[in-house]
Every structure is written in C-alpha cells, then in structure tokens.
Short mmCIF file of C-alpha atoms in Angstrom, two decimals:
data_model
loop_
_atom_site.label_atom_id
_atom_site.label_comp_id
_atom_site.label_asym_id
_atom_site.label_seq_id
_atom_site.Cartn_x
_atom_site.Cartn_y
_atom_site.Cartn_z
CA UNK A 1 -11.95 -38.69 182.98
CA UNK A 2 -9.31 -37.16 180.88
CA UNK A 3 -9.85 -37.75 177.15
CA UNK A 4 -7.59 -39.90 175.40
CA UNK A 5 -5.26 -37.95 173.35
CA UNK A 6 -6.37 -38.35 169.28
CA UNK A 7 -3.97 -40.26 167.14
CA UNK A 8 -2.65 -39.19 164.21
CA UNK A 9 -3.98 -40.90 160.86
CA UNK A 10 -0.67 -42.48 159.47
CA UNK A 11 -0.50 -42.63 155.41
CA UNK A 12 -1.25 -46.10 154.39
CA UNK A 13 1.03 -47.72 151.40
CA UNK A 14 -1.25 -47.24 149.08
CA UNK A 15 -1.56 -43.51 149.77
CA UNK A 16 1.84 -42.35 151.57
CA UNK A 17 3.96 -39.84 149.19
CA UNK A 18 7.01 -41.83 147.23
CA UNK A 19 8.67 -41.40 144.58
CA UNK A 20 6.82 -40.96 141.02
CA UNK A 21 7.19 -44.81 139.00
CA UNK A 22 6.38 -44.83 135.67
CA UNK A 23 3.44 -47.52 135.69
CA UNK A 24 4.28 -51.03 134.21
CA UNK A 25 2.80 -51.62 130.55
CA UNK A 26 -0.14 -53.77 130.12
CA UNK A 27 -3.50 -54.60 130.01
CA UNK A 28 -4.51 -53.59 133.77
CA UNK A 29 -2.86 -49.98 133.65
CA UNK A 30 -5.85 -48.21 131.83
CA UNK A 31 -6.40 -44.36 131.96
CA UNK A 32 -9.88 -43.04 131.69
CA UNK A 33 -9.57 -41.89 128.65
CA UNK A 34 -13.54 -40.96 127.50
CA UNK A 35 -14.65 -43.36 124.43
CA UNK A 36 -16.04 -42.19 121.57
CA UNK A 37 -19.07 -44.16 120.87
CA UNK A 38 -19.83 -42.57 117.53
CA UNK A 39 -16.80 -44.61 116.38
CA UNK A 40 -17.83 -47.81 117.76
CA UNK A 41 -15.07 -47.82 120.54
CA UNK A 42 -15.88 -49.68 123.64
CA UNK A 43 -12.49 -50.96 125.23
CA UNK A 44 -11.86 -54.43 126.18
CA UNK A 45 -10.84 -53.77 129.64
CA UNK A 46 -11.00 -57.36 130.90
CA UNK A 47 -6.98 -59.03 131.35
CA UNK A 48 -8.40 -62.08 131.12
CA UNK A 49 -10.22 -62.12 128.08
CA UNK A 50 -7.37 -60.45 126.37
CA UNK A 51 -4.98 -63.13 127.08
CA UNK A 52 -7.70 -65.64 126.06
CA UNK A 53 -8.35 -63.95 122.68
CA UNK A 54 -4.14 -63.95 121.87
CA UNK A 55 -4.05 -67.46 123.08
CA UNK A 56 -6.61 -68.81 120.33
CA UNK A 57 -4.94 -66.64 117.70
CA UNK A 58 -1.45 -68.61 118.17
CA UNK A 59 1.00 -66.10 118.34
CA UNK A 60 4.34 -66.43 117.29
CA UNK A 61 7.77 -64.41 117.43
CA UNK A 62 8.25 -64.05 114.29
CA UNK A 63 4.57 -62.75 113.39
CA UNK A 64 3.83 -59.27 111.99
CA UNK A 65 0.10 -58.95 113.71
CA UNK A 66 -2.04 -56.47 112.51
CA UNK A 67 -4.68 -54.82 115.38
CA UNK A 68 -7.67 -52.44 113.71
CA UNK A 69 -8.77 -50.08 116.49
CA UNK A 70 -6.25 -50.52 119.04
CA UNK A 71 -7.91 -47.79 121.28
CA UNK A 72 -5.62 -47.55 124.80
CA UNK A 73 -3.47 -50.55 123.99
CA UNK A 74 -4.95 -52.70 126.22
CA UNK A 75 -4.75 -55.58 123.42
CA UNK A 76 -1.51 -53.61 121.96
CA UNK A 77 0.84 -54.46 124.80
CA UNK A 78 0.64 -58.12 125.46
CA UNK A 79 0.55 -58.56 121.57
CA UNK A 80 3.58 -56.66 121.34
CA UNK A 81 5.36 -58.95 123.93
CA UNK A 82 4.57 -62.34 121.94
CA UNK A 83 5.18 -61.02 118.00
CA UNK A 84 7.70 -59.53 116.05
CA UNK A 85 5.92 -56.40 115.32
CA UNK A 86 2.37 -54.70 115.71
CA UNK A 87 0.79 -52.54 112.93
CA UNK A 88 -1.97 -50.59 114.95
CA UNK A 89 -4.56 -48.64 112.40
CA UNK A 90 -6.45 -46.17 114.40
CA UNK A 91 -8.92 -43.68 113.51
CA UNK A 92 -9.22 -41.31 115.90
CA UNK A 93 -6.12 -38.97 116.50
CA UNK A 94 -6.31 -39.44 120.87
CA UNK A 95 -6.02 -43.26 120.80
CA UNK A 96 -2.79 -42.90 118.76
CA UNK A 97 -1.27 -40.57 120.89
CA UNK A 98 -2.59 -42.54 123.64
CA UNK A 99 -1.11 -46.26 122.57
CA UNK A 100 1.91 -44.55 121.41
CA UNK A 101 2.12 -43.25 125.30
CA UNK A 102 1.62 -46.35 126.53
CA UNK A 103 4.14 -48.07 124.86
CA UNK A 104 7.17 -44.79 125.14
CA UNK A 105 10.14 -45.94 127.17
CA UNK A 106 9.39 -49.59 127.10
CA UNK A 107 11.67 -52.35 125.61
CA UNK A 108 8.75 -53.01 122.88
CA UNK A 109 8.25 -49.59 121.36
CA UNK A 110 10.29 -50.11 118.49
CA UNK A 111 8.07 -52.75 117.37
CA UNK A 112 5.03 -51.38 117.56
CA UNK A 113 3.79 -48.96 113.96
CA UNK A 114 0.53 -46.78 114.31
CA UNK A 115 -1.00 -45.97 111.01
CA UNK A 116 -3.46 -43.09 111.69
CA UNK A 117 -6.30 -43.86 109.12
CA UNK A 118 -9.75 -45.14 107.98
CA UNK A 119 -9.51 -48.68 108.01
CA UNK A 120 -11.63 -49.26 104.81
CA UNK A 121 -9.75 -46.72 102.89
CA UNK A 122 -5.97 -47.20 104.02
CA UNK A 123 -4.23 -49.76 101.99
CA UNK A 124 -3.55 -52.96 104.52
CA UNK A 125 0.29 -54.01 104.70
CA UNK A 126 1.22 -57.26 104.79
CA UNK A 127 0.93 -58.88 107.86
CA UNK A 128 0.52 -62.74 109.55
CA UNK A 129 -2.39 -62.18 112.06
CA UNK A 130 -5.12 -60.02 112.06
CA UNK A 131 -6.42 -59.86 116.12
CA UNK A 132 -8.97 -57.21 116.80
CA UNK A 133 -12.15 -55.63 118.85
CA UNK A 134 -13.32 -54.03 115.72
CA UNK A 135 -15.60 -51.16 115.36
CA UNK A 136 -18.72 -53.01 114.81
CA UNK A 137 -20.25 -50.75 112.48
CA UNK A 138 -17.32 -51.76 109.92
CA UNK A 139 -17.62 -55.53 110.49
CA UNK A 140 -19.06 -56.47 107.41
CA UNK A 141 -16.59 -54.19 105.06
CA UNK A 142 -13.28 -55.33 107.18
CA UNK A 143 -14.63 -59.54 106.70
CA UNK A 144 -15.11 -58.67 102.96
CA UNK A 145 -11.71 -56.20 102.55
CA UNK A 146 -10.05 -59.09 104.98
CA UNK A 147 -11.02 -61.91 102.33
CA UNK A 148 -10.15 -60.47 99.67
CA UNK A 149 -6.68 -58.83 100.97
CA UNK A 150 -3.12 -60.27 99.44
CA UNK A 151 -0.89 -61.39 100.30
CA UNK A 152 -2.53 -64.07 102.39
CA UNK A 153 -2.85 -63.93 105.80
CA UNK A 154 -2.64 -67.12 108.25
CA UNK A 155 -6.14 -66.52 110.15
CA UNK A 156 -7.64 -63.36 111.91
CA UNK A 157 -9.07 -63.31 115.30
CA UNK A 158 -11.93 -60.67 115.51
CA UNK A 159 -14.01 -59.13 118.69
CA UNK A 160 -17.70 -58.73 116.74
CA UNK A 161 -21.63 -58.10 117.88
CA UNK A 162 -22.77 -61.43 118.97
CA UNK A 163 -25.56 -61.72 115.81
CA UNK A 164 -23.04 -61.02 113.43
CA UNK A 165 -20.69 -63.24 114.86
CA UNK A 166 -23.27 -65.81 114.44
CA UNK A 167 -24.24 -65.10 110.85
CA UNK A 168 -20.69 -65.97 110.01
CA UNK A 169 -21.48 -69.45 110.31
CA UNK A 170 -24.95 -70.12 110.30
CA UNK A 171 -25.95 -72.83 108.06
CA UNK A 172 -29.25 -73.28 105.61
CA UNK A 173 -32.17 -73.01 107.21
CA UNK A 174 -30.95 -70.71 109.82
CA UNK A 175 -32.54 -67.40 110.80
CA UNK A 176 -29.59 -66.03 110.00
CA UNK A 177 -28.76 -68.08 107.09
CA UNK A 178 -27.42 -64.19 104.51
CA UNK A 179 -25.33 -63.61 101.68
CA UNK A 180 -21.90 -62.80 104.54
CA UNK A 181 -22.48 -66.20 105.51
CA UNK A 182 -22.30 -67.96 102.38
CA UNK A 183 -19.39 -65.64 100.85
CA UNK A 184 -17.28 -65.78 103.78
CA UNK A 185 -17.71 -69.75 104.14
CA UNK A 186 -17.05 -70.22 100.52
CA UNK A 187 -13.29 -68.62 101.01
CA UNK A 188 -12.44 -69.22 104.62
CA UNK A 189 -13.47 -71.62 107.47
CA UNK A 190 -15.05 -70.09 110.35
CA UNK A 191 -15.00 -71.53 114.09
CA UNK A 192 -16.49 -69.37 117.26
CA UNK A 193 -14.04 -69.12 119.69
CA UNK A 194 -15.86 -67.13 123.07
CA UNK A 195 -18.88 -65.39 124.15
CA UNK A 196 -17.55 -62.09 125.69
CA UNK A 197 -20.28 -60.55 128.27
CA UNK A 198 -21.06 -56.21 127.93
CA UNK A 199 -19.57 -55.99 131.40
CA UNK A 200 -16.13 -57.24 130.01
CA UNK A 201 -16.14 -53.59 128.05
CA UNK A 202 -15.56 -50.08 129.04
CA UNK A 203 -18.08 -48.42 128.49
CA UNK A 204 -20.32 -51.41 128.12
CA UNK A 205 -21.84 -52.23 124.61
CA UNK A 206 -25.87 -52.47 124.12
CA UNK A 207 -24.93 -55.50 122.76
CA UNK A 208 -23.11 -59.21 123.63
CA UNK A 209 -19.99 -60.07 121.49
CA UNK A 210 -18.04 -63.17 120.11
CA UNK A 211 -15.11 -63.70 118.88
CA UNK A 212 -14.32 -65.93 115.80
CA UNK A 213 -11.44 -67.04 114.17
CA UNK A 214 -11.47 -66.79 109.91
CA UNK A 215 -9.08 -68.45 108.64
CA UNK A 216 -8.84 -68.31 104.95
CA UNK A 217 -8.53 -70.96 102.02
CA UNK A 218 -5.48 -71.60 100.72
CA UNK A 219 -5.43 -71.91 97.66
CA UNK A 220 -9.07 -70.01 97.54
CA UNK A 221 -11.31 -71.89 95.93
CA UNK A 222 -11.31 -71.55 91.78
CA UNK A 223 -14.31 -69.19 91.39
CA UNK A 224 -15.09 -65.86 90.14
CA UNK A 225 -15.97 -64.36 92.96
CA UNK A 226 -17.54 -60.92 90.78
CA UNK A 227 -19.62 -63.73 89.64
CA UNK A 228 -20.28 -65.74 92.68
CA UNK A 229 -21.23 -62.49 94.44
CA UNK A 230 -23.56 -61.18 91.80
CA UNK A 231 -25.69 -64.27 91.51
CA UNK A 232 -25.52 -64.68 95.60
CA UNK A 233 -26.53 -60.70 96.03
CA UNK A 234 -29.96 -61.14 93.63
CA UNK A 235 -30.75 -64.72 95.28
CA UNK A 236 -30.56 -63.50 98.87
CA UNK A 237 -32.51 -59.42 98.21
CA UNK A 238 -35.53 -62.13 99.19
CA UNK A 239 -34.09 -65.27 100.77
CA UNK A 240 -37.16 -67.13 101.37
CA UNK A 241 -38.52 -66.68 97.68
CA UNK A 242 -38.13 -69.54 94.98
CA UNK A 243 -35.39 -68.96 92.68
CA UNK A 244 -37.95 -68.63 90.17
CA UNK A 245 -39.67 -65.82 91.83
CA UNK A 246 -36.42 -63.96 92.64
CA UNK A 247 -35.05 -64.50 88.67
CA UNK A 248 -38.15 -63.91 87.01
CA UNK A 249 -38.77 -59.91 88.13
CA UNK A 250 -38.33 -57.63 85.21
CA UNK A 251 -35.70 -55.72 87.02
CA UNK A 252 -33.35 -58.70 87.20
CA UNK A 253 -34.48 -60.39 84.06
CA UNK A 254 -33.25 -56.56 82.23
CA UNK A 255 -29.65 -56.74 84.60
CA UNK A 256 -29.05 -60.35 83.22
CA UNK A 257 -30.12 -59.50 79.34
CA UNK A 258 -28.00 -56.48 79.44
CA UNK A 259 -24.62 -58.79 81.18
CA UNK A 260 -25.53 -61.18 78.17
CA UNK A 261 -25.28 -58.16 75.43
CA UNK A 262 -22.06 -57.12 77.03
CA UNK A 263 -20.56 -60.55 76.79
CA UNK A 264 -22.04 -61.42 73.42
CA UNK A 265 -19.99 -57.98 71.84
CA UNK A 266 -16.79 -58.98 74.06
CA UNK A 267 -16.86 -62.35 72.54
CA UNK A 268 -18.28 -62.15 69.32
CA UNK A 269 -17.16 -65.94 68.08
CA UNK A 270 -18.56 -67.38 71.51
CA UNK A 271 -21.68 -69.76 70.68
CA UNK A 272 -24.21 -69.12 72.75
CA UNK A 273 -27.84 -69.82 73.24
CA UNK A 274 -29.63 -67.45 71.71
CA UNK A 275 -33.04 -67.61 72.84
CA UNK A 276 -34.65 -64.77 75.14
CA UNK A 277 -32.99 -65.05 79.22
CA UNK A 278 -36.70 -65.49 80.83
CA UNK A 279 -37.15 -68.69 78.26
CA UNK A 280 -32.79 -70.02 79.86
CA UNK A 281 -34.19 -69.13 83.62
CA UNK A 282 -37.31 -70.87 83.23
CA UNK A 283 -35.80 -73.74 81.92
CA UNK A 284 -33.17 -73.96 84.64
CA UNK A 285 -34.89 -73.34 87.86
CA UNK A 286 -37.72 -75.74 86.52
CA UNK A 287 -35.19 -78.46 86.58
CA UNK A 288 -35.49 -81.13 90.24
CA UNK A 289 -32.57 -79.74 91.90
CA UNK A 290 -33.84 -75.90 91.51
CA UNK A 291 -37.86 -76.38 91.09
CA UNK A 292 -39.02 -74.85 94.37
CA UNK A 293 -36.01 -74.17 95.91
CA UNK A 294 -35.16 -70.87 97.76
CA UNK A 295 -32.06 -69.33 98.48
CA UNK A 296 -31.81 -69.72 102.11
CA UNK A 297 -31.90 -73.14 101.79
CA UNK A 298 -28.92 -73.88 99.38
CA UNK A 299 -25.40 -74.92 100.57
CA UNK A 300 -21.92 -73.80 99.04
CA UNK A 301 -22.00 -76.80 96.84
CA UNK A 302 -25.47 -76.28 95.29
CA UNK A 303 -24.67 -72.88 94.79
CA UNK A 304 -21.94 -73.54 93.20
CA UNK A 305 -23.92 -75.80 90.89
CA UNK A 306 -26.26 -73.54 90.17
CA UNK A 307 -24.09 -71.09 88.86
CA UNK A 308 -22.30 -73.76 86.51
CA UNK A 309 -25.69 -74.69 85.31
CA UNK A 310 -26.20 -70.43 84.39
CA UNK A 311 -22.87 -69.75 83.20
CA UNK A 312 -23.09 -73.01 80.44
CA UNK A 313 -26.23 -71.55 79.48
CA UNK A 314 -24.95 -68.08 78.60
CA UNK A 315 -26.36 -66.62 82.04
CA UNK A 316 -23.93 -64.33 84.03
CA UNK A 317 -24.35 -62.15 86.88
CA UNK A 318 -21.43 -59.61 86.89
#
C-alpha cells in the first residue's frame, strides 16, 4: 500500500516566529539570572506570595517604600505600581543593572531610585515602608539599624529565616527567649504575618522563612536605650543563670566599677552610694523580685524595674 505522504510539523503559537514584544513588567517575567548565595540572595519567585507580603504592608500612593535587596525586581515592580516611589539598596552591581532593566521603558521608571551600596553602611533616606526579603545574614544589624533609624517609619514588612523570625517575639520562658527579642519588643510591636515554604524561592534556601511586620513605638518608649542595652547584653551572655551569678563575675563587677568612676568624675556634686558595687549588687538581686531570678525569665516591665532599681543605686551599664 502506498505510504501516506508525511505532514509537515506546523509552528505552534507558542513557538511560530512574530514579532519581538518587549515582555510585560512584573513578578512572573523572571530571567535566570544566577544568584549569588555568598550574599544571601535567594529570589522570591512566587506571584502569589509577593502580592500577599504588599497586601499586609498596606500600601499607599503616596508612600515612599524602601526595598533592601531588591535582586530581579520581582518585589520591585508591583511595589512600584501601588507607591509613590521605591528606593531599592542593592549590593551587588548585576541586580542593579538588572532591576533597572526591568523597569526601562515602563510608565513606573521614574519612580523607582537604586542606591548601589552596603546596606549597614549607606545612610537610610527617609522613607514610609520598609518591605523586604532581606539577606539573612544581615537580619539582626538591619532590625537594630531599622529601630533606631529617624525619621520614623510607619512599620516594615521583612522576608527573614524562620528561627529568627520567631525570636522576634518569643516570650519568657521560650527557647528562644534572647536579648533581639527583648530590645526589639521594648521599641516596636511585632506580629508574624506568613510562613513562606523553600520551594517559594529561587534557588531554594536551606532554611523556612516568615515574614513579620515591626512596627515601631511612637513616641518610643522614655529609656536610655545605651543603658537598656548594656544591662540586657551582660544579663543574657548566660540567660539561664541567676542575676546574681551573671553580676557577681569579676569581669562584670570591674566593667560596672569602672562606669561608676566615670560617672562619679562627670558629676562630681552627684550623691551617690559610696560603698564597693559587689556590696549595691548583692543587695539588689537579694531583694524578692530579683532573688533567684534569671534573665530569660524577665518581661519588659521587670526589666525595666530592674534597671530603675540599679540606676537609683549608682549602678549603670553604659
């Protein structure tokens, strides 16, 4: 029987030649563009998730939004669409070539500013939002820079490793009950927001993420935070240790006789106790609210007794 003559393969839409369209901006149009893992960069690749995340942070037109490591853009675009400008600060010279490419040509590129830069050592403009998938090796230093940055700021929404995430609000008695938990609770309130899977990421973290939302007091609370810091620092080195035990080593015992000097010469008509700081400590921490406590299972408020109690008594910590 005669063979049946072959058919010729016709080009399918997706594949038949037509004219060259420059690709619509947003989240979905991602280039493979390699990460750099050294940096921390694993790209949020997930639409979905994105929207979420600039959902929570509450958006507005009229909000300057500040993005740390905006990699591709892939956050970059949609915030662009809902604010009145993006500040992008990017470390590594290809992503802000990259975002800028992303955004070239497109009704938003005028409001979009790349600062090329080390995020920890380039001052921080002012801005209304802070929404990020940050590094995580520079969590901790961006929540401490990000509390302490002024003008204030309405409330940051921040892509971090699921532990640390965590730490931000874990409560006394917790695991992982540290010293970020109770300095970032005593100047901001702290809510978890989502649970973002490794799969969501390109390439895929070792790790699973959260994101949180900090959103700072206003007016901070009336503390010296040099202060509050110092005393927090000592008391958490060994968390699970009475306050006795952690005050009492000659190392710290010679930091707070030597803040006590320095004081005593600034303020040379100040009456102060003058007996020897182990004799103050003892006396304090053998009080009932401090006599076998520990650090790790103190709240804001009886910290912030506790220092009162060492301040009146000549005791400082910075």
């Amino acid at each position: 029987m005669p063979k049946n003559p072959k058919k010729r393969s016709q080009p399918t839409p997706a594949t038949a030649s037509r004219p060259y369209q420059k690709p619509v901006a947003g989240p979905s149009n991602n280039n493979l563009i390699s990460a750099n893992t050294t940096l921390g960069q694993h790209f949020l690749k997930n639409p979905a998730v994105i929207s979420a995340i600039i959902q929570k942070a509450g958006v507005k037109g009229t909000d300057v939004v500040m993005e740390i490591g905006p990699g591709t853009g892939n956050m970059t675009l949609p915030l662009l669409q809902q604010s009145k400008q993006v500040i992008a600060l990017e470390y590594d010279s290809r992503m802000v070539r990259e975002v800028l490419k992303r955004v070239e040509g497109t009704q938003v590129a005028n409001k979009l500013k790349v600062i090329q830069g080390d995020a920890m050592r380039t001052a921080w403009p002012f801005f209304d939002l802070m929404v990020a998938n940050l590094p995580y090796q520079i969590s901790s230093q961006v929540v401490f820079k990000l509390l302490s940055h002024r003008p204030m700021f309405r409330c940051a929404v921040l892509m971090f490793q699921e532990e640390f995430a965590l730490r931000l609000t874990a409560r006394p008695g917790e695991a992982l009950y540290c010293r970020l938990s109770v300095n970032t609770q005593l100047l901001a309130k702290v809510d978890q927001l989502l649970k973002v899977g490794k799969h969501n990421f390109r390439p895929p973290p070792k790790v699973e993420s959260r994101v949180v939302r900090i959103e700072p007091k206003n007016p901070p609370p009336p503390v010296n935070f040099e202060e509050w810091d110092g005393m927090i620092r000592l008391l958490f080195n060994r968390k699970n240790k009475t306050l006795r035990a952690v005050l009492m080593t000659k190392s710290v015992l010679k930091i707070l006789e030597d803040n006590r000097k320095t004081i005593m010469a600034l303020n040379s008509d100040m009456d102060m106790d003058q007996r020897p700081v182990q004799e103050i400590i003892e006396e304090i921490v053998s009080r009932e609210p401090w006599k076998d406590q520990r650090a790790s299972k103190l709240d804001l408020d009886s910290f912030l007794q506790l220092m009162s109690e060492f301040n009146d008594a000549g005791i400082h910590f910075s």
